[in-house]
Amino acid sequence: MLQTPYYLIDKSKLLQNMERIAAVREKSGAKALLALKCFATWSVFDFMRDYMDGTTSSSLNEVRLGHERFGKETHAYSVAYADYEIDEVVSHADKIIFNSIGQLQRFESQSSGITRGLRLNPGVSSSSFDLADPARPFSRLGEWDLKQVDPVMEMITGFMIHNNCENTDFALFDRMLGDIEQKFAPLLKKAEWVSLGGGIHFTGDDYPVDQFAERLKRFSGEYGVQVYLEPGEASITKSTTLETTVLDTLYNGKNLVVVDSSIEAHMLDLLIYRENAKVHPNQGPHRAMVCGKSCLAGDIFGEFDFPEEVKVGDRISFQDAAGYTMVKKNWFNGVKMPAIAIRELDGSLRTVREFDYTDYEQSLS
């Protein structure tokens, strides 16, 4: 058994998502780009490459990673580019999407050699978290005024519109796409391509894939555009676990379990949104609060039910530990960074990355 903690990517589960993405591509004509802000573990890019069309990014580092490690189409986006990085961004991208008209105009000459686009903000989203809502009041994410966008259409060929967040509801997606059409139809008719962003959970087990594909195809035909999707979580959902070992047990009004990991350091997105981790099957008569080993009082994975009393040395596996998790891991408290392992399709395991004291030391100064 590998030394915990480690992230375990199961290729057989990853394959299920890839096959669903491939089916949507085939039925709808849409292209699919991996959103690196969600998942950037490049050791499985060679596996994902056969099912996707490229990557989309949110920074210079991500666009370079996508270009060098994934290949195929490389879309660059950032809320704002700095003068010192724009030339390198352009060198790694075949499309660059600007967040504002101001950035588009500022970097007009530097970006003239590649395809350019602009982010639009339709003013509606599916997010239930204000923190993640791209359409929140006074949002900086994209342009919304047709009168300002129309005069710069000769500088761009397409748009990125990202307003879905963990959206499992096709009817809501359909309704919001209708809102986009109603608001931006004059601009869409002048475009050659439109990215609808990520946050659409179309690889979920019960998602109506045929209806989704038909809607995308209809949108594409109505406006004569190539549609892009940017699946992040949808690409890797349920594919990865965080494997941990129980180090201690306590009782303080509740049964407490301490593992050799930390939600602050290794599953930070759950802490930010105050959500519990997931264990499976989460059934049984023995309830315990599972806690991380950092000194943060709220370093708690959640309360779970186990079939047997949890003891020191037991293994606990946390589900869905890929999206917005591996990319956010950090060295808080100097807690050991999880290794990264892959379970191949034949069931064999291999470790692709381990972290040691030198990595911790060199992350500082």
Tab-separated table of C-alpha atoms in Angstrom:
chain	number	residue	atom	x	y	z
A	1	MET	CA	0.000	0.000	0.000
A	2	LEU	CA	1.202	3.479	-0.844
A	3	GLN	CA	2.098	5.840	1.970
A	4	THR	CA	-0.767	8.222	2.700
A	5	PRO	CA	-1.793	10.889	2.140
A	6	TYR	CA	-2.128	10.741	-1.641
A	7	TYR	CA	-4.547	11.671	-4.377
A	8	LEU	CA	-5.600	8.638	-6.415
A	9	ILE	CA	-6.836	9.196	-9.965
A	10	ASP	CA	-8.782	6.192	-11.248
A	11	LYS	CA	-8.555	6.068	-15.049
A	12	SER	CA	-11.558	3.739	-15.368
A	13	LYS	CA	-13.737	6.393	-13.694
A	14	LEU	CA	-12.085	9.197	-15.629
A	15	LEU	CA	-12.857	7.257	-18.808
A	16	GLN	CA	-16.603	7.369	-18.074
A	17	ASN	CA	-16.493	11.179	-18.105
A	18	MET	CA	-14.347	11.246	-21.231
A	19	GLU	CA	-16.757	8.990	-23.106
A	20	ARG	CA	-19.710	11.207	-22.176
A	21	ILE	CA	-17.819	14.283	-23.324
A	22	ALA	CA	-17.004	12.518	-26.587
A	23	ALA	CA	-20.677	11.658	-27.056
A	24	VAL	CA	-21.726	15.285	-26.586
A	25	ARG	CA	-19.056	16.414	-29.059
A	26	GLU	CA	-20.279	13.926	-31.650
A	27	LYS	CA	-23.988	14.629	-31.235
A	28	SER	CA	-23.797	18.413	-30.960
A	29	GLY	CA	-20.772	19.438	-33.006
A	30	ALA	CA	-19.470	21.369	-29.991
A	31	LYS	CA	-15.813	21.275	-29.017
A	32	ALA	CA	-14.670	20.589	-25.449
A	33	LEU	CA	-11.748	22.281	-23.722
A	34	LEU	CA	-10.414	21.193	-20.334
A	35	ALA	CA	-10.643	24.069	-17.837
A	36	LEU	CA	-7.226	24.071	-16.181
A	37	LYS	CA	-8.388	26.287	-13.314
A	38	CYS	CA	-10.300	23.225	-12.078
A	39	PHE	CA	-7.888	20.409	-12.908
A	40	ALA	CA	-4.326	20.622	-14.165
A	41	THR	CA	-2.730	17.286	-13.266
A	42	TRP	CA	-0.895	16.785	-16.513
A	43	SER	CA	0.077	13.167	-15.913
A	44	VAL	CA	-3.320	12.147	-17.344
A	45	PHE	CA	-3.417	14.682	-20.182
A	46	ASP	CA	-2.222	12.074	-22.679
A	47	PHE	CA	-5.251	9.968	-21.709
A	48	MET	CA	-7.735	12.874	-21.875
A	49	ARG	CA	-6.342	14.257	-25.124
A	50	ASP	CA	-8.100	11.638	-27.246
A	51	TYR	CA	-11.514	12.780	-25.977
A	52	MET	CA	-11.140	16.570	-25.833
A	53	ASP	CA	-10.141	19.373	-28.172
A	54	GLY	CA	-7.679	21.281	-26.008
A	55	THR	CA	-7.522	23.483	-22.930
A	56	THR	CA	-8.671	26.831	-21.638
A	57	SER	CA	-6.823	28.841	-19.039
A	58	SER	CA	-7.017	31.686	-16.552
A	59	SER	CA	-3.380	32.767	-16.350
A	60	LEU	CA	-0.019	32.747	-18.103
A	61	ASN	CA	1.081	29.631	-16.226
A	62	GLU	CA	-2.053	27.733	-17.209
A	63	VAL	CA	-1.931	28.663	-20.884
A	64	ARG	CA	1.709	27.596	-21.030
A	65	LEU	CA	0.882	24.290	-19.304
A	66	GLY	CA	-1.978	23.663	-21.711
A	67	HIS	CA	0.200	24.387	-24.718
A	68	GLU	CA	3.191	22.349	-23.590
A	69	ARG	CA	1.507	19.421	-21.861
A	70	PHE	CA	-1.899	18.999	-23.536
A	71	GLY	CA	-1.516	20.526	-26.983
A	72	LYS	CA	-4.325	20.791	-29.537
A	73	GLU	CA	-6.361	24.037	-29.194
A	74	THR	CA	-5.111	26.404	-26.520
A	75	HIS	CA	-7.422	29.193	-25.378
A	76	ALA	CA	-6.027	31.968	-23.193
A	77	TYR	CA	-8.244	33.962	-20.862
A	78	SER	CA	-7.474	36.113	-17.840
A	79	VAL	CA	-9.391	38.688	-15.843
A	80	ALA	CA	-6.477	41.010	-16.611
A	81	TYR	CA	-3.147	40.589	-18.385
A	82	ALA	CA	-0.033	42.488	-17.312
A	83	ASP	CA	2.227	44.262	-19.799
A	84	TYR	CA	5.160	42.005	-18.950
A	85	GLU	CA	3.267	38.750	-19.656
A	86	ILE	CA	1.087	39.437	-22.700
A	87	ASP	CA	3.737	38.514	-25.305
A	88	GLU	CA	4.381	35.145	-23.660
A	89	VAL	CA	0.655	34.478	-23.315
A	90	VAL	CA	0.179	35.076	-27.042
A	91	SER	CA	3.128	32.815	-27.863
A	92	HIS	CA	1.383	29.853	-26.213
A	93	ALA	CA	-2.198	30.456	-27.439
A	94	ASP	CA	-4.156	30.166	-30.654
A	95	LYS	CA	-7.097	32.100	-29.179
A	96	ILE	CA	-6.993	34.893	-26.636
A	97	ILE	CA	-10.154	36.031	-24.874
A	98	PHE	CA	-10.083	39.426	-23.215
A	99	ASN	CA	-12.191	40.182	-20.174
A	100	SER	CA	-12.800	43.823	-21.087
A	101	ILE	CA	-12.809	46.181	-24.020
A	102	GLY	CA	-10.083	48.126	-22.263
A	103	GLN	CA	-7.727	45.109	-22.280
A	104	LEU	CA	-8.675	44.259	-25.871
A	105	GLN	CA	-7.722	47.746	-27.038
A	106	ARG	CA	-4.638	47.968	-24.838
A	107	PHE	CA	-3.144	44.789	-26.277
A	108	GLU	CA	-4.485	45.111	-29.822
A	109	SER	CA	-1.087	45.098	-31.510
A	110	GLN	CA	0.418	42.292	-29.400
A	111	SER	CA	-2.554	39.988	-30.056
A	112	SER	CA	-3.084	40.788	-33.731
A	113	GLY	CA	-1.509	37.521	-34.882
A	114	ILE	CA	-3.998	35.151	-33.227
A	115	THR	CA	-7.770	34.773	-32.951
A	116	ARG	CA	-9.317	37.179	-30.447
A	117	GLY	CA	-12.505	37.089	-28.419
A	118	LEU	CA	-14.255	38.983	-25.635
A	119	ARG	CA	-16.018	37.823	-22.503
A	120	LEU	CA	-19.687	38.757	-22.197
A	121	ASN	CA	-21.615	38.902	-18.934
A	122	PRO	CA	-25.334	38.160	-19.390
A	123	GLY	CA	-26.245	39.230	-15.851
A	124	VAL	CA	-27.713	35.850	-14.869
A	125	SER	CA	-26.068	32.708	-13.506
A	126	SER	CA	-26.812	29.401	-11.810
A	127	SER	CA	-24.510	29.992	-8.845
A	128	SER	CA	-25.944	29.706	-5.347
A	129	PHE	CA	-22.739	31.149	-3.852
A	130	ASP	CA	-22.159	34.873	-4.063
A	131	LEU	CA	-18.436	34.175	-3.899
A	132	ALA	CA	-18.551	32.264	-7.194
A	133	ASP	CA	-21.361	34.145	-8.951
A	134	PRO	CA	-19.982	35.714	-12.167
A	135	ALA	CA	-23.172	37.798	-12.478
A	136	ARG	CA	-23.064	39.190	-8.919
A	137	PRO	CA	-23.714	42.932	-8.536
A	138	PHE	CA	-20.838	45.061	-9.838
A	139	SER	CA	-19.149	42.010	-11.363
A	140	ARG	CA	-15.852	42.631	-13.137
A	141	LEU	CA	-16.230	39.473	-15.231
A	142	GLY	CA	-16.982	40.483	-18.790
A	143	GLU	CA	-18.742	43.189	-20.789
A	144	TRP	CA	-22.511	43.523	-20.763
A	145	ASP	CA	-23.387	46.621	-22.844
A	146	LEU	CA	-24.134	45.854	-26.509
A	147	LYS	CA	-23.634	49.490	-27.442
A	148	GLN	CA	-20.045	49.363	-26.240
A	149	VAL	CA	-19.221	45.945	-27.681
A	150	ASP	CA	-20.585	46.492	-31.186
A	151	PRO	CA	-17.965	49.106	-32.198
A	152	VAL	CA	-15.072	46.699	-31.463
A	153	MET	CA	-16.503	43.722	-33.376
A	154	GLU	CA	-13.934	44.161	-36.146
A	155	MET	CA	-11.225	43.288	-33.581
A	156	ILE	CA	-12.747	39.980	-32.453
A	157	THR	CA	-14.352	36.887	-33.954
A	158	GLY	CA	-16.118	35.351	-30.962
A	159	PHE	CA	-17.225	35.406	-27.348
A	160	MET	CA	-16.859	33.546	-24.094
A	161	ILE	CA	-19.929	33.498	-21.831
A	162	HIS	CA	-19.460	31.658	-18.538
A	163	ASN	CA	-22.500	31.792	-16.252
A	164	ASN	CA	-23.073	28.169	-15.219
A	165	CYS	CA	-21.775	27.000	-11.830
A	166	GLU	CA	-22.302	23.381	-10.738
A	167	ASN	CA	-25.465	23.412	-12.827
A	168	THR	CA	-27.085	19.960	-12.876
A	169	ASP	CA	-30.416	21.291	-14.194
A	170	PHE	CA	-30.777	21.166	-17.984
A	171	ALA	CA	-33.964	23.245	-17.860
A	172	LEU	CA	-32.072	26.008	-16.080
A	173	PHE	CA	-29.246	25.825	-18.618
A	174	ASP	CA	-31.780	26.008	-21.449
A	175	ARG	CA	-33.526	28.980	-19.864
A	176	MET	CA	-30.314	30.893	-19.263
A	177	LEU	CA	-29.106	30.214	-22.806
A	178	GLY	CA	-32.408	31.675	-23.979
A	179	ASP	CA	-31.662	34.777	-21.890
A	180	ILE	CA	-28.259	35.030	-23.560
A	181	GLU	CA	-29.843	34.783	-26.998
A	182	GLN	CA	-32.429	37.426	-26.176
A	183	LYS	CA	-29.839	39.861	-24.843
A	184	PHE	CA	-26.928	39.296	-27.221
A	185	ALA	CA	-28.501	38.035	-30.479
A	186	PRO	CA	-27.211	40.978	-32.589
A	187	LEU	CA	-23.655	40.258	-31.440
A	188	LEU	CA	-23.951	36.472	-31.730
A	189	LYS	CA	-24.992	36.801	-35.380
A	190	LYS	CA	-21.703	38.570	-36.106
A	191	ALA	CA	-19.577	35.949	-34.317
A	192	GLU	CA	-17.784	32.880	-35.667
A	193	TRP	CA	-17.502	31.011	-32.356
A	194	VAL	CA	-18.988	31.125	-28.868
A	195	SER	CA	-17.684	29.430	-25.740
A	196	LEU	CA	-20.395	28.690	-23.185
A	197	GLY	CA	-17.825	28.110	-20.461
A	198	GLY	CA	-17.917	25.404	-17.825
A	199	GLY	CA	-20.026	24.610	-14.791
A	200	ILE	CA	-22.485	22.421	-16.734
A	201	HIS	CA	-22.649	19.007	-15.096
A	202	PHE	CA	-23.492	17.152	-18.289
A	203	THR	CA	-21.438	14.083	-17.369
A	204	GLY	CA	-23.726	13.368	-14.410
A	205	ASP	CA	-25.512	10.019	-14.452
A	206	ASP	CA	-29.013	11.407	-14.965
A	207	TYR	CA	-28.218	14.386	-17.177
A	208	PRO	CA	-30.307	14.465	-20.417
A	209	VAL	CA	-27.361	14.336	-22.798
A	210	ASP	CA	-29.462	14.072	-25.970
A	211	GLN	CA	-31.493	17.165	-25.108
A	212	PHE	CA	-28.333	19.026	-24.177
A	213	ALA	CA	-26.622	18.099	-27.452
A	214	GLU	CA	-29.689	19.068	-29.474
A	215	ARG	CA	-29.849	22.466	-27.740
A	216	LEU	CA	-26.192	23.144	-28.446
A	217	LYS	CA	-26.611	22.119	-32.080
A	218	ARG	CA	-29.651	24.364	-32.449
A	219	PHE	CA	-27.778	27.309	-30.921
A	220	SER	CA	-24.845	26.698	-33.248
A	221	GLY	CA	-27.083	26.561	-36.308
A	222	GLU	CA	-29.150	29.596	-35.379
A	223	TYR	CA	-26.115	31.881	-35.181
A	224	GLY	CA	-23.681	30.068	-37.458
A	225	VAL	CA	-21.083	29.643	-34.706
A	226	GLN	CA	-18.732	26.954	-33.519
A	227	VAL	CA	-19.743	26.187	-29.941
A	228	TYR	CA	-17.149	25.481	-27.284
A	229	LEU	CA	-17.673	23.970	-23.843
A	230	GLU	CA	-15.123	24.293	-21.042
A	231	PRO	CA	-15.747	21.317	-18.740
A	232	GLY	CA	-13.672	21.337	-15.577
A	233	GLU	CA	-15.502	19.471	-12.840
A	234	ALA	CA	-17.531	17.616	-15.477
A	235	SER	CA	-14.297	16.200	-16.890
A	236	ILE	CA	-13.030	14.651	-13.690
A	237	THR	CA	-16.046	14.244	-11.397
A	238	LYS	CA	-15.924	11.104	-9.225
A	239	SER	CA	-12.563	10.102	-10.718
A	240	THR	CA	-10.262	10.881	-7.813
A	241	THR	CA	-10.003	10.216	-4.078
A	242	LEU	CA	-7.841	11.570	-1.285
A	243	GLU	CA	-6.486	8.584	0.608
A	244	THR	CA	-5.713	9.128	4.307
A	245	THR	CA	-4.787	7.187	7.446
A	246	VAL	CA	-6.221	7.648	10.956
A	247	LEU	CA	-3.545	8.932	13.361
A	248	ASP	CA	-5.556	9.436	16.559
A	249	THR	CA	-9.027	9.198	18.091
A	250	LEU	CA	-10.520	11.385	20.829
A	251	TYR	CA	-13.847	11.991	22.500
A	252	ASN	CA	-15.073	15.495	23.362
A	253	GLY	CA	-18.843	15.088	23.339
A	254	LYS	CA	-18.464	13.484	19.904
A	255	ASN	CA	-16.185	10.759	18.604
A	256	LEU	CA	-13.292	12.537	16.899
A	257	VAL	CA	-10.886	11.072	14.367
A	258	VAL	CA	-7.653	12.755	13.218
A	259	VAL	CA	-6.213	11.810	9.814
A	260	ASP	CA	-2.834	12.538	8.209
A	261	SER	CA	-4.282	15.183	5.922
A	262	SER	CA	-5.885	18.616	6.179
A	263	ILE	CA	-8.914	20.201	4.580
A	264	GLU	CA	-7.164	23.586	4.781
A	265	ALA	CA	-4.152	22.251	2.895
A	266	HIS	CA	-5.573	19.489	0.702
A	267	MET	CA	-9.296	20.146	0.084
A	268	LEU	CA	-9.365	23.923	0.428
A	269	ASP	CA	-12.369	24.512	-1.830
A	270	LEU	CA	-14.610	22.673	0.626
A	271	LEU	CA	-13.429	24.927	3.454
A	272	ILE	CA	-14.018	28.057	1.390
A	273	TYR	CA	-17.610	27.038	0.642
A	274	ARG	CA	-18.174	25.418	4.060
A	275	GLU	CA	-19.076	22.044	2.610
A	276	ASN	CA	-18.317	18.576	3.949
A	277	ALA	CA	-16.075	16.118	2.201
A	278	LYS	CA	-17.658	12.896	0.914
A	279	VAL	CA	-17.046	9.336	2.017
A	280	HIS	CA	-18.679	6.207	0.616
A	281	PRO	CA	-20.917	4.541	1.608
A	282	ASN	CA	-21.309	6.799	4.698
A	283	GLN	CA	-23.493	4.189	6.419
A	284	GLY	CA	-23.310	2.335	9.688
A	285	PRO	CA	-23.884	2.701	13.442
A	286	HIS	CA	-20.536	4.351	14.291
A	287	ARG	CA	-20.607	8.111	13.757
A	288	ALA	CA	-17.431	10.176	13.964
A	289	MET	CA	-16.215	13.649	13.126
A	290	VAL	CA	-13.160	13.348	10.896
A	291	CYS	CA	-10.610	16.113	11.458
A	292	GLY	CA	-7.422	17.230	9.785
A	293	LYS	CA	-4.047	17.345	11.484
A	294	SER	CA	-3.357	21.073	11.110
A	295	CYS	CA	-3.701	23.479	14.034
A	296	LEU	CA	-6.694	25.234	12.436
A	297	ALA	CA	-9.655	24.632	14.776
A	298	GLY	CA	-12.042	24.318	11.848
A	299	ASP	CA	-9.914	21.809	9.960
A	300	ILE	CA	-12.794	19.314	9.776
A	301	PHE	CA	-13.685	17.036	6.874
A	302	GLY	CA	-17.178	16.389	8.279
A	303	GLU	CA	-19.207	13.880	10.274
A	304	PHE	CA	-19.670	10.456	8.755
A	305	ASP	CA	-21.175	7.058	9.581
A	306	PHE	CA	-18.940	3.987	9.532
A	307	PRO	CA	-19.807	0.269	9.700
A	308	GLU	CA	-17.167	-0.318	12.403
A	309	GLU	CA	-15.627	1.810	15.122
A	310	VAL	CA	-12.793	3.819	13.563
A	311	LYS	CA	-9.349	2.960	14.945
A	312	VAL	CA	-5.820	4.282	14.616
A	313	GLY	CA	-4.304	2.909	11.400
A	314	ASP	CA	-7.605	2.673	9.518
A	315	ARG	CA	-7.792	4.155	6.042
A	316	ILE	CA	-10.388	6.788	5.111
A	317	SER	CA	-10.974	7.642	1.465
A	318	PHE	CA	-12.470	11.026	0.578
A	319	GLN	CA	-14.371	11.124	-2.706
A	320	ASP	CA	-14.331	13.737	-5.506
A	321	ALA	CA	-10.898	15.068	-4.619
A	322	ALA	CA	-9.827	16.301	-8.059
A	323	GLY	CA	-11.776	19.410	-9.072
A	324	TYR	CA	-10.667	22.690	-7.487
A	325	THR	CA	-8.774	20.567	-4.957
A	326	MET	CA	-5.472	19.366	-6.390
A	327	VAL	CA	-4.893	22.787	-7.969
A	328	LYS	CA	-5.388	24.471	-4.573
A	329	LYS	CA	-3.232	22.226	-2.397
A	330	ASN	CA	-0.791	24.169	-0.250
A	331	TRP	CA	1.845	23.896	2.463
A	332	PHE	CA	-0.205	25.270	5.384
A	333	ASN	CA	1.398	24.180	8.673
A	334	GLY	CA	4.010	22.365	6.616
A	335	VAL	CA	1.639	19.392	6.510
A	336	LYS	CA	2.931	16.689	4.172
A	337	MET	CA	1.722	17.296	0.638
A	338	PRO	CA	-0.252	14.337	-0.763
A	339	ALA	CA	1.507	12.339	-3.417
A	340	ILE	CA	-0.274	11.810	-6.744
A	341	ALA	CA	-0.990	8.269	-7.906
A	342	ILE	CA	-2.858	6.794	-10.849
A	343	ARG	CA	-4.830	3.564	-11.056
A	344	GLU	CA	-4.427	2.341	-14.624
A	345	LEU	CA	-7.211	0.669	-16.596
A	346	ASP	CA	-5.708	-2.736	-15.764
A	347	GLY	CA	-5.959	-1.977	-12.036
A	348	SER	CA	-2.263	-1.392	-11.405
A	349	LEU	CA	-1.162	1.614	-9.343
A	350	ARG	CA	1.737	3.934	-10.030
A	351	THR	CA	2.955	6.989	-8.182
A	352	VAL	CA	3.602	9.902	-10.528
A	353	ARG	CA	4.616	12.594	-8.022
A	354	GLU	CA	5.834	12.748	-4.450
A	355	PHE	CA	6.646	15.860	-2.422
A	356	ASP	CA	9.317	16.229	0.241
A	357	TYR	CA	10.950	18.787	2.503
A	358	THR	CA	12.849	20.326	-0.392
A	359	ASP	CA	9.566	21.141	-2.170
A	360	TYR	CA	8.282	22.788	0.998
A	361	GLU	CA	11.493	24.732	1.548
A	362	GLN	CA	11.729	25.914	-2.052
A	363	SER	CA	8.104	27.094	-2.062
A	364	LEU	CA	9.217	29.816	0.328
A	365	SER	CA	12.413	31.869	0.285
